[in-house]
mmCIF file of C-alpha atoms in Angstrom:
data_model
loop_
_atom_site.group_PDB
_atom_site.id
_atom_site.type_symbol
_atom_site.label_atom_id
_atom_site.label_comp_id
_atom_site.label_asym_id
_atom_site.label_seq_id
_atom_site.Cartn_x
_atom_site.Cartn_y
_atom_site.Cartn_z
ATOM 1 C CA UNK W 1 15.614 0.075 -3.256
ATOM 2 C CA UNK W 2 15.535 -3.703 -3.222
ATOM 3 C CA UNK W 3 11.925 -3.736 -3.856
ATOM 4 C CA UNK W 4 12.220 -1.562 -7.132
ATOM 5 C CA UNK W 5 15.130 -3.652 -8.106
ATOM 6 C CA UNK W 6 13.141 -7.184 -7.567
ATOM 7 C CA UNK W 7 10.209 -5.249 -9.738
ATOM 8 C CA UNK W 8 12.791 -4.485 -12.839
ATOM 9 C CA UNK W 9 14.258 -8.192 -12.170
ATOM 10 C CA UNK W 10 10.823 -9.458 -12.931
ATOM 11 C CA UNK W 11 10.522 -7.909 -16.525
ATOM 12 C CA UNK W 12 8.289 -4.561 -15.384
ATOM 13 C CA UNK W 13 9.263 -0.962 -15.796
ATOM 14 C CA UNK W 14 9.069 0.953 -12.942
ATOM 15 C CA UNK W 15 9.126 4.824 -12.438
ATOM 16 C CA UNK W 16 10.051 6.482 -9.093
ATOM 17 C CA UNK W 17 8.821 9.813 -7.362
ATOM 18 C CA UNK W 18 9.164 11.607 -4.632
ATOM 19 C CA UNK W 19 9.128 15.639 -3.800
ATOM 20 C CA UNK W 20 13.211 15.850 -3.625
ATOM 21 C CA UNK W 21 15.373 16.138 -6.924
ATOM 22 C CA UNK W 22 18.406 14.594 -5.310
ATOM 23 C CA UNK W 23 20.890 13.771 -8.002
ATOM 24 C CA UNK W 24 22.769 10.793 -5.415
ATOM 25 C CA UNK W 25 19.566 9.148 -5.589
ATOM 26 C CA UNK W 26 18.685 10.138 -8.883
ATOM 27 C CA UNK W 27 22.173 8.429 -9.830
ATOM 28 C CA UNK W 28 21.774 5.480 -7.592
ATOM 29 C CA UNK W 29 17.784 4.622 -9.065
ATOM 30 C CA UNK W 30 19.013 4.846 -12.703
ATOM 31 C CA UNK W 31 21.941 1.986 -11.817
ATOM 32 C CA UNK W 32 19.320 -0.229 -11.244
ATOM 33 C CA UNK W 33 17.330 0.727 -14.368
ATOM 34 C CA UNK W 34 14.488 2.754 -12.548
ATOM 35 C CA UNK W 35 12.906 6.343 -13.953
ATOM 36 C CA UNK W 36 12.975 9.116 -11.112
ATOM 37 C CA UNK W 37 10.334 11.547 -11.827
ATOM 38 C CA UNK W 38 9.753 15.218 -9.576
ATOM 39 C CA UNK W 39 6.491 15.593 -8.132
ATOM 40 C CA UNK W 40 5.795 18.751 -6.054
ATOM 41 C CA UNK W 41 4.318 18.381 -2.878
ATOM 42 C CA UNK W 42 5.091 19.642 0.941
ATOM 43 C CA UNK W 43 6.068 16.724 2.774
ATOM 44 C CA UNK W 44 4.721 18.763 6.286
ATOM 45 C CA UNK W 45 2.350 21.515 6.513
ATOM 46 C CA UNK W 46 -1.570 21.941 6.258
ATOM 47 C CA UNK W 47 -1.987 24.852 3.715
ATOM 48 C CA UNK W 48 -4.667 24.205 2.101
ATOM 49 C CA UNK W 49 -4.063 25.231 -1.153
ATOM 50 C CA UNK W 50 -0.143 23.425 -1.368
ATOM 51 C CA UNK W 51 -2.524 20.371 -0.997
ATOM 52 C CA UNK W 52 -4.640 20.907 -3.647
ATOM 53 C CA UNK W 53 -2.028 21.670 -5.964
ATOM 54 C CA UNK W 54 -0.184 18.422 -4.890
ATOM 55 C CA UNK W 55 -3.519 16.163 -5.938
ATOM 56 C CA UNK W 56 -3.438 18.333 -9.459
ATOM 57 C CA UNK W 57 0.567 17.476 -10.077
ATOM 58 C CA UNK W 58 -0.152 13.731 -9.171
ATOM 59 C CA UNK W 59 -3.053 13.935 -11.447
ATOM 60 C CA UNK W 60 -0.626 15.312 -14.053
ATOM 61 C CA UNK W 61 1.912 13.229 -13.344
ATOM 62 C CA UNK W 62 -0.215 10.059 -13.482
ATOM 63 C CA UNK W 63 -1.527 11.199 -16.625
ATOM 64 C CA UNK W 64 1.817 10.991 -18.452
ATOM 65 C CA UNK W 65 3.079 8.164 -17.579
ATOM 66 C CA UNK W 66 -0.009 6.259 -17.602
ATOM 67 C CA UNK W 67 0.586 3.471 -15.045
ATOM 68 C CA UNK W 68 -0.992 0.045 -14.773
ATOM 69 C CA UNK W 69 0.245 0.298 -11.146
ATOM 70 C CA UNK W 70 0.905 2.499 -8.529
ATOM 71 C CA UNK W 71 2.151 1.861 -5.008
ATOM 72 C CA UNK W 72 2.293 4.896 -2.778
ATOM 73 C CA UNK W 73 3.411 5.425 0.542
ATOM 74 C CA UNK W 74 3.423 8.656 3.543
ATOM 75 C CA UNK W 75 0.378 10.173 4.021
ATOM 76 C CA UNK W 76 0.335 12.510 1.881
ATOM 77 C CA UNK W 77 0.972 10.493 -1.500
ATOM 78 C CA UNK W 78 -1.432 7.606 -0.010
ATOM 79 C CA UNK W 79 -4.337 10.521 0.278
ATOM 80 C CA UNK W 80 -3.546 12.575 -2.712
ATOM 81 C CA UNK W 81 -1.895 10.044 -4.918
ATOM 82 C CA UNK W 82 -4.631 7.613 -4.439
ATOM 83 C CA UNK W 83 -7.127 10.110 -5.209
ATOM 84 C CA UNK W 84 -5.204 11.360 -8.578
ATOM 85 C CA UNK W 85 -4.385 8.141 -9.286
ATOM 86 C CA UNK W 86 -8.235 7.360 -9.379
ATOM 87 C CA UNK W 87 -9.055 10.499 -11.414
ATOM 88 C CA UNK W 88 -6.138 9.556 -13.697
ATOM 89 C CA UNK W 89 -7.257 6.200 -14.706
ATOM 90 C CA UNK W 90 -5.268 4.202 -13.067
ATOM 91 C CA UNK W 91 -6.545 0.675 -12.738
ATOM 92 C CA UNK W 92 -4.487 -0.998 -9.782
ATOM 93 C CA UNK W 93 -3.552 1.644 -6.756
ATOM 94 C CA UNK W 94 -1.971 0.090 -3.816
ATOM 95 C CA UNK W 95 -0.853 2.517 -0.637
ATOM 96 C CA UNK W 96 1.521 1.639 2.133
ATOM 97 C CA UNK W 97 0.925 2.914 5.965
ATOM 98 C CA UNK W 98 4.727 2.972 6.910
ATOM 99 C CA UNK W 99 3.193 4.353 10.654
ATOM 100 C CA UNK W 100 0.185 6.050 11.770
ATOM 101 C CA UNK W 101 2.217 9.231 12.361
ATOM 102 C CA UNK W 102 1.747 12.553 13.947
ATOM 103 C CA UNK W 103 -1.939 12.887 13.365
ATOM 104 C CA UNK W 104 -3.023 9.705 15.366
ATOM 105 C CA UNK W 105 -0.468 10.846 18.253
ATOM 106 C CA UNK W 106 -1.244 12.559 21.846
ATOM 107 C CA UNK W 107 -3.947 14.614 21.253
ATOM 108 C CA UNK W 108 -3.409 18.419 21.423
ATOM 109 C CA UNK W 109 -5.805 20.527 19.673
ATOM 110 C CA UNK W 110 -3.791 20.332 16.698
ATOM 111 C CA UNK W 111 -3.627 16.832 15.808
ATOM 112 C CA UNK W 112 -7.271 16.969 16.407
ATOM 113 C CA UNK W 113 -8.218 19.527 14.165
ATOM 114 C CA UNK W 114 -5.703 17.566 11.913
ATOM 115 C CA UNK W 115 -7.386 14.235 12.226
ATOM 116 C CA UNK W 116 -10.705 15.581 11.721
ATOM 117 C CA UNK W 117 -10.016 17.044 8.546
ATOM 118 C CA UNK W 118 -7.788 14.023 7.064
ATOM 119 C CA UNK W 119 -10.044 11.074 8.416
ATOM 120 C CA UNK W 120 -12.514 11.484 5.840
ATOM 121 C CA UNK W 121 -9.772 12.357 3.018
ATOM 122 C CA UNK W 122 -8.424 8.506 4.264
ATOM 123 C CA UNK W 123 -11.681 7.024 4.107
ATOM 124 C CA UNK W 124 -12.164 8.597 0.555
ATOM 125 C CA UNK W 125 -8.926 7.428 -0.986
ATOM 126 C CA UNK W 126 -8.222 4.052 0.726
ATOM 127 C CA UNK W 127 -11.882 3.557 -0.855
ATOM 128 C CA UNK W 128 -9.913 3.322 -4.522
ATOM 129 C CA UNK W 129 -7.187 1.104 -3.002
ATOM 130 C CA UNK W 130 -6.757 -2.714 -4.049
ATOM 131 C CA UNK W 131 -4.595 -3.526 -1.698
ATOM 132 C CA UNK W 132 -3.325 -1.679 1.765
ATOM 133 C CA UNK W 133 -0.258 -2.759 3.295
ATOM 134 C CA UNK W 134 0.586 -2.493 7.087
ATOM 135 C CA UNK W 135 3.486 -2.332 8.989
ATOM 136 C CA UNK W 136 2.356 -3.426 12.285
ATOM 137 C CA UNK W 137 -1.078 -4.968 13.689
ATOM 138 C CA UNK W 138 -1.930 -1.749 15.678
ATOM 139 C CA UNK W 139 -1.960 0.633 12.780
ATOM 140 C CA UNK W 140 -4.231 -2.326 10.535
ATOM 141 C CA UNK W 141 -6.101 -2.314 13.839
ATOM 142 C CA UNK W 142 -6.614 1.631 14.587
ATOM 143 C CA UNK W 143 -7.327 1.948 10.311
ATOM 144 C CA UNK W 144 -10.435 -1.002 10.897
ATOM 145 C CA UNK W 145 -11.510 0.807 14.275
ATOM 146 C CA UNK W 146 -11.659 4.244 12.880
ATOM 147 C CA UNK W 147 -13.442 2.869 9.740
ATOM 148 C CA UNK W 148 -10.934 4.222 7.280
ATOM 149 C CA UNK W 149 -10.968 0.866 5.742
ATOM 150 C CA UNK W 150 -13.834 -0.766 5.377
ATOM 151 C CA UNK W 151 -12.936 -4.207 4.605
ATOM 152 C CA UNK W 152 -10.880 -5.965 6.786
ATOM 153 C CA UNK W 153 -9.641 -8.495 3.499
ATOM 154 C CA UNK W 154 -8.162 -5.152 1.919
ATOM 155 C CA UNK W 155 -5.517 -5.207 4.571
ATOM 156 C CA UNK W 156 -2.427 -6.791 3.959
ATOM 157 C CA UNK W 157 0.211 -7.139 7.288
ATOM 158 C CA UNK W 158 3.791 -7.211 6.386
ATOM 159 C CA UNK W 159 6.997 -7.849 8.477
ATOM 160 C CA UNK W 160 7.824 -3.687 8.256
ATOM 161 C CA UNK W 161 9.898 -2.903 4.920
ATOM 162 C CA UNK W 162 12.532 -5.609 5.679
ATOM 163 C CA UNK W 163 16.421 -5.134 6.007
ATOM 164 C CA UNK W 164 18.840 -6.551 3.900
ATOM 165 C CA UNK W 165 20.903 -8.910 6.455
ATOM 166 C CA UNK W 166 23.705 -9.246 3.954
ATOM 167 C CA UNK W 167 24.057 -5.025 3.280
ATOM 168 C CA UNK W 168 23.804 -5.125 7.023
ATOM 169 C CA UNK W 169 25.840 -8.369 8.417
ATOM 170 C CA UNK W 170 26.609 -9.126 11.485
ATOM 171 C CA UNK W 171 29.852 -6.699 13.309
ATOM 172 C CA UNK W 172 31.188 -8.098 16.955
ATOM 173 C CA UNK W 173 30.585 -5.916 19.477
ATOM 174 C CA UNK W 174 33.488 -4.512 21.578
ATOM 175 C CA UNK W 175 34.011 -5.455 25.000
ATOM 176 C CA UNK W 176 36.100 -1.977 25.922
ATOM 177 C CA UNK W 177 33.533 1.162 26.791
ATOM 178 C CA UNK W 178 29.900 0.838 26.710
ATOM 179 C CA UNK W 179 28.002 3.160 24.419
ATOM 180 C CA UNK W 180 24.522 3.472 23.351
ATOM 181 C CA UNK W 181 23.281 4.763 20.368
ATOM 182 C CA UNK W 182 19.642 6.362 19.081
ATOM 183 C CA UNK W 183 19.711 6.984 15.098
ATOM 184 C CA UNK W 184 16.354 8.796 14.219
ATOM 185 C CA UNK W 185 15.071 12.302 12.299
ATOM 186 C CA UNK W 186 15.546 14.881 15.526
ATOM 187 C CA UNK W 187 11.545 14.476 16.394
ATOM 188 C CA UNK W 188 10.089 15.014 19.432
ATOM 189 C CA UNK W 189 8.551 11.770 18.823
ATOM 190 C CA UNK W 190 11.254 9.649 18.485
ATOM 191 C CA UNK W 191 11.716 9.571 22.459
ATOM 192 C CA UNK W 192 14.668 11.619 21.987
ATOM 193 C CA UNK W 193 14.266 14.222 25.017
ATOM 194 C CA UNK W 194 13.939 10.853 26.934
ATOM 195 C CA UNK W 195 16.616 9.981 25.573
ATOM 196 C CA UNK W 196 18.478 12.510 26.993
ATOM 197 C CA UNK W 197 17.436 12.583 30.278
ATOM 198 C CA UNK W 198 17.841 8.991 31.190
ATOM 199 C CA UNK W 199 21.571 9.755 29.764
ATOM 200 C CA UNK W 200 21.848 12.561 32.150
ATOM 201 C CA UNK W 201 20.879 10.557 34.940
ATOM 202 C CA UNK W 202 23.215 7.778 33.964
ATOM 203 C CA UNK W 203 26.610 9.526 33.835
ATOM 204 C CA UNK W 204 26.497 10.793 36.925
ATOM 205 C CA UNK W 205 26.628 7.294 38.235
ATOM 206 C CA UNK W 206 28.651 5.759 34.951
ATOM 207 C CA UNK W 207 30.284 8.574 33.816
ATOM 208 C CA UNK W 208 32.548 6.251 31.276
ATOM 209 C CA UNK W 209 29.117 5.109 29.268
ATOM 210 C CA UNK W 210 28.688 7.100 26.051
ATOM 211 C CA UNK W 211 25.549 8.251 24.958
ATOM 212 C CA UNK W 212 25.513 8.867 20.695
ATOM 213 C CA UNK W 213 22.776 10.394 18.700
ATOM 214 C CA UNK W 214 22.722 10.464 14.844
ATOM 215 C CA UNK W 215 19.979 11.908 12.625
ATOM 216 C CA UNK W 216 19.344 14.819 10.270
ATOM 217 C CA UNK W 217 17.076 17.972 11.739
ATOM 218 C CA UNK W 218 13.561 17.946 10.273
ATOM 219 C CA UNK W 219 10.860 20.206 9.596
ATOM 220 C CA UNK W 220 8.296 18.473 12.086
ATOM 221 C CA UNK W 221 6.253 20.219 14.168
ATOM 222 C CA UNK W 222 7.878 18.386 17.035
ATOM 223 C CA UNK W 223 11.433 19.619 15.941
ATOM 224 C CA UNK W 224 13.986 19.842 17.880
ATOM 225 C CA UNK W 225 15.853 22.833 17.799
ATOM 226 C CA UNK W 226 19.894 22.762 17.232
ATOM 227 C CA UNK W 227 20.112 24.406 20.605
ATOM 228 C CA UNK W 228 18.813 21.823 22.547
ATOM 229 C CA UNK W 229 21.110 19.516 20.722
ATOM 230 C CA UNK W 230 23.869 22.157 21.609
ATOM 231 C CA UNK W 231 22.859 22.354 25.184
ATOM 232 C CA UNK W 232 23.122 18.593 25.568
ATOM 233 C CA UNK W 233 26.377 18.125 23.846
ATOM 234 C CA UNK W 234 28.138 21.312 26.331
ATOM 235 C CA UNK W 235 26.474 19.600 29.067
ATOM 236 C CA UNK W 236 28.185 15.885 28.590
ATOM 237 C CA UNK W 237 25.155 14.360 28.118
ATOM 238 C CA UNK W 238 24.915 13.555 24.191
ATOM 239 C CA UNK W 239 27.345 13.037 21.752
ATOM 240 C CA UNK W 240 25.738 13.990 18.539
ATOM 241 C CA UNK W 241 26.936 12.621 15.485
ATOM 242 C CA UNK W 242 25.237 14.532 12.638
ATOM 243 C CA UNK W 243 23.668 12.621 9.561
ATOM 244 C CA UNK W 244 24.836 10.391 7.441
ATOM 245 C CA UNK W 245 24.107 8.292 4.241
ATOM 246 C CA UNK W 246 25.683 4.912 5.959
ATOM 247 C CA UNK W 247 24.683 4.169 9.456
ATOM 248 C CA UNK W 248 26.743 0.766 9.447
ATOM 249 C CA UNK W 249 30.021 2.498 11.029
ATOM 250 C CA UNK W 250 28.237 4.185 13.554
ATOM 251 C CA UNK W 251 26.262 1.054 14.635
ATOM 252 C CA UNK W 252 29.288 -1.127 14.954
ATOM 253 C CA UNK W 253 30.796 1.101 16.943
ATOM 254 C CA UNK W 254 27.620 1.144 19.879
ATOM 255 C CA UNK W 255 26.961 -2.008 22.025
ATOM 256 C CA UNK W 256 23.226 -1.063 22.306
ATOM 257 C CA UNK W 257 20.631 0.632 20.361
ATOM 258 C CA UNK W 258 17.938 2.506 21.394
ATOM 259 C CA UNK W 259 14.836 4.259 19.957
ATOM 260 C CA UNK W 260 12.288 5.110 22.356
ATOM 261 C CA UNK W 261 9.689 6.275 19.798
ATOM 262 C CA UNK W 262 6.315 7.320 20.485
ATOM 263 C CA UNK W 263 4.871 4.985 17.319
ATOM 264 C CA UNK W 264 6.346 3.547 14.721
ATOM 265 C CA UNK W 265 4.940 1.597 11.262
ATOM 266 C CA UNK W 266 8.111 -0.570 11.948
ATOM 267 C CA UNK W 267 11.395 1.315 12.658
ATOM 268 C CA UNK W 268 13.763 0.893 10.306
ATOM 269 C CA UNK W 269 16.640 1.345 12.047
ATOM 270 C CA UNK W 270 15.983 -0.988 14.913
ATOM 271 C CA UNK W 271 15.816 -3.828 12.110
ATOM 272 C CA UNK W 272 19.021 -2.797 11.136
ATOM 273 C CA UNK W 273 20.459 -2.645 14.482
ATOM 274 C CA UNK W 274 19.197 -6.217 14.879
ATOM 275 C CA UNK W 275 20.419 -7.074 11.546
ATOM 276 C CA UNK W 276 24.270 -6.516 12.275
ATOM 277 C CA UNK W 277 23.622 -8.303 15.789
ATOM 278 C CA UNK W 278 22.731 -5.366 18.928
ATOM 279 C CA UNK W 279 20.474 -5.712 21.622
ATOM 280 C CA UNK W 280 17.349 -3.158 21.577
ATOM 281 C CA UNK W 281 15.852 -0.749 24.124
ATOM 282 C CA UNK W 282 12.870 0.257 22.480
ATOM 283 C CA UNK W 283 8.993 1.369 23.743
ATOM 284 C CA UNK W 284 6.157 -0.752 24.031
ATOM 285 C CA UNK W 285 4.798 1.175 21.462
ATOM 286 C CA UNK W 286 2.687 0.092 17.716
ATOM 287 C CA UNK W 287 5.703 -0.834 15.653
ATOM 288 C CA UNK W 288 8.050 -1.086 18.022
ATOM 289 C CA UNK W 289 7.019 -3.956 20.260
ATOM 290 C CA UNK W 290 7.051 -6.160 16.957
ATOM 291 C CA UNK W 291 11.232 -5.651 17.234
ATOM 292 C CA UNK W 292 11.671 -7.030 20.895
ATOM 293 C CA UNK W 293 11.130 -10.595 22.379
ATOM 294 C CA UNK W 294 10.931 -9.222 26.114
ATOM 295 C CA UNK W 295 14.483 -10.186 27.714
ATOM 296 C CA UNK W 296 15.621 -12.353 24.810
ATOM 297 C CA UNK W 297 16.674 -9.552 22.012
ATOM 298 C CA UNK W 298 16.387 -6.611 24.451
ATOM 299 C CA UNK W 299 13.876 -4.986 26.289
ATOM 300 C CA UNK W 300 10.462 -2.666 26.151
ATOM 301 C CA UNK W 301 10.018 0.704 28.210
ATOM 302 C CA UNK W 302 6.634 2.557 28.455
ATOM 303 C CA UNK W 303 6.516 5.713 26.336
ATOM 304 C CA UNK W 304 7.552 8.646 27.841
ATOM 305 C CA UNK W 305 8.789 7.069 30.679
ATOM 306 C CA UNK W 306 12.298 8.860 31.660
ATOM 307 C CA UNK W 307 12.531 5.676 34.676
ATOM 308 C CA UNK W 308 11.989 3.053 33.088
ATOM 309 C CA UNK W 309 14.280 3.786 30.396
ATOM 310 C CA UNK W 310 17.045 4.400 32.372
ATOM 311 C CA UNK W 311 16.460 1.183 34.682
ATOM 312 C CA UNK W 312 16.403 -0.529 31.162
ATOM 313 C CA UNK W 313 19.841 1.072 29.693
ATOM 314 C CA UNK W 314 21.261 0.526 33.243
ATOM 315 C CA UNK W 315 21.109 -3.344 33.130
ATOM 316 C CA UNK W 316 23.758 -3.453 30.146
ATOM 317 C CA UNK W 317 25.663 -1.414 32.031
ATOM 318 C CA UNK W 318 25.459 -3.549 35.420
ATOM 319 C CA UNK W 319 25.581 -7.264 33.583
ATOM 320 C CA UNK W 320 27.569 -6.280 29.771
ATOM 321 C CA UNK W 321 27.064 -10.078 28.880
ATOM 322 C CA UNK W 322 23.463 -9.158 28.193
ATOM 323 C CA UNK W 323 25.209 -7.308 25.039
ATOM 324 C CA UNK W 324 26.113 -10.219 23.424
ATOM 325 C CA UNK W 325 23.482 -13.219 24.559
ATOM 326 C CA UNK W 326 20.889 -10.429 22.956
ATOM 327 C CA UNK W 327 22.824 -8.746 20.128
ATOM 328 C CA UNK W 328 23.088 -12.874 18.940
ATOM 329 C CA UNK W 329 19.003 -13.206 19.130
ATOM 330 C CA UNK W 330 18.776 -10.076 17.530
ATOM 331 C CA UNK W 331 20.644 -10.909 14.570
ATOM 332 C CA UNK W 332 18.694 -14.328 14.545
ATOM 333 C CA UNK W 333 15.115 -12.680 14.651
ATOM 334 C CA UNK W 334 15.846 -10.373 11.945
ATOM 335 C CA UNK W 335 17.264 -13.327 9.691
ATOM 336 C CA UNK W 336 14.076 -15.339 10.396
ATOM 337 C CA UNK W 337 11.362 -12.793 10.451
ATOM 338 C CA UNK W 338 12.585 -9.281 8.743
ATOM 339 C CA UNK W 339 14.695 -10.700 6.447
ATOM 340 C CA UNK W 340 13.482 -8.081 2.960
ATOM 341 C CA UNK W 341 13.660 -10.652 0.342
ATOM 342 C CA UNK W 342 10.968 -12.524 2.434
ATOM 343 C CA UNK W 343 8.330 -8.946 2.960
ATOM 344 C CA UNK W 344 9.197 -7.739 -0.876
ATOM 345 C CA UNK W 345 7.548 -11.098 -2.020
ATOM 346 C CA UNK W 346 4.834 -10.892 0.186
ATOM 347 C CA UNK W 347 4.181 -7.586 -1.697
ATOM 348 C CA UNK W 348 4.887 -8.570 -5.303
ATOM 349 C CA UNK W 349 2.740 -11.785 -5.056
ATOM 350 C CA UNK W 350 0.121 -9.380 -3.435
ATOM 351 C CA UNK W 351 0.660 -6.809 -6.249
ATOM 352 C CA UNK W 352 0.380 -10.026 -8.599
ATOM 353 C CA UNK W 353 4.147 -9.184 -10.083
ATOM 354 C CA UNK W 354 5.249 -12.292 -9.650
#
């Protein structure tokens, strides 16, 4: 949102798209003067034939509104918009890689019958690109290593998408009960079974601490089903929280936030849980370490690892002044380094909007 609006602030006229016709954001885009435009694609899924019909409606798409310009972002719009966009004429493409995502994870058979198919498709469409922006050195890294860029100068690194540290201003933390708090899509990858069992361990010895999830259920392959969420909440394990347009209550309310994701581009919410001043468990993980100065704003756990995590959340729970000495240096990293005025001009002067 604030980097459409500091496009339209400098004089351009920018059009929007995504596969959802949601009216709230419909409503919300045309307050600050920006076109939302349909295009039909399936966010998940490999058929085959959806995807070739999503590179034809791109095409079409491109076609009518004849952009100078186009900055796309997901995989899916970076492969198939790039390509359309080529095909439509488009003279400037620029893609985003907001995380290397489910393709580049563990490797089951799936993901590598996935990557071997999309790797080329990458190497293809990136080909068109001006500019590509990154999210964290790892992903630029694994992109240069796997030759799906070519040209190490076509890779810009950015500070994630930013937060805005006024939107998201700094909240005390209480001093009563000690809760923790995970805000993610309910993904396997997110670290969110870990999650769970390090807060099963934990109330059996601190059976005051709180343990708070909040996210929507997704269509992932590595879904979790409402069951399990179910299961955990009759247990006492997880308080689950449902979704929600405005995390800002719910993250005032926790003393420490956690997100032990698998990978990350850079998570979001962990910027904003720095931003209004908590202190971050997160993994060691591309995207993730980028958030945590080890011991100062919080600390890193290896992925997947149900021990370490818990050792981690424990040591709020054993010293609670750790809360606020690293809820302060969060809120001071994210001013200095994450700060989204400071990454949207990064990517306007790159785009040459500015």
């Amino acid at each position: 949102g604030h980097l459409l609006q500091a496009m339209v602030g400098l004089g351009h006229e920018v059009v929007a798209s995504a596969p959802d016709r949601l009216q709230y954001v419909s409503d919300a885009l045309k307050e600050i003067e920006v076109t939302y435009e349909q295009v039909f694609f399936q966010r998940t899924g490999t058929d085959p034939l959806a995807d070739v019909k999503a590179v034809f409606d791109f095409w079409r798409f491109f076609s009518e509104v004849r952009p100078d310009i186009v900055l796309l972002y997901t995989i899916k719009p970076v492969i198939y918009g790039s390509l359309a966009a080529k095909f439509a004429g488009v003279p400037d493409i620029f893609s985003m890689i907001t995380g290397a995502g489910y393709v580049f994870g563990d490797c089951s058979p799936k993901q590598r019958y996935i990557r071997i198919a999309i790797e080329p498709l990458y190497r293809q469409a990136l080909e068109y690109n001006k500019k590509v922006f990154f999210q964290n050195p790892d992903d630029r890294d694994l992109f240069l290593r796997r030759r799906l860029i070519s040209d190490p100068e076509q890779c810009v690194l950015i500070n994630g998408s930013g937060v805005d540290i006024d939107y998201f201003e700094k909240t005390p933390v209480s001093r009563d009960k000690i809760s923790f708090l995970l805000v993610a899509r309910l993904i396997g990858e997110k670290g969110i079974y870990e999650y769970a069992e390090a807060a099963r361990r934990l109330k059996q010895l601190y059976p005051e601490v709180t343990f708070r999830l909040l996210g929507p259920f997704d269509s992932n392959p590595t879904s979790i089903h409402p069951a399990k969420i179910e299961q955990w909440q009759s247990e006492g394990i997880i308080e689950y929280l449902g979704e929600t347009r405005d995390v800002r209550p719910y993250m005032a309310q926790c003393s420490v936030f956690v997100l032990p994701s698998y990978r990350e581009g850079t998570p979001r919410t962990v910027l904003e849980a720095m931003a209004i001043g908590r202190a971050i468990v997160t993994t060691d993980a591309p995207g993730c370490r980028e958030t945590v100065v080890e011991g100062i704003n919080g600390y890193l756990v290896p992925v997947r690892d149900v021990d370490s995590l818990a050792r981690a959340l424990e040591r709020f729970i054993k010293d609670p002044e750790l809360i606020q000495q690293m809820g302060k240096e969060s809120r001071r990293i994210a001013v200095e380094k994450y700060d989204v005025r400071k990454v949207n001009r990064v990517i306007l002067e790159t785009m040459d909007l500015c």
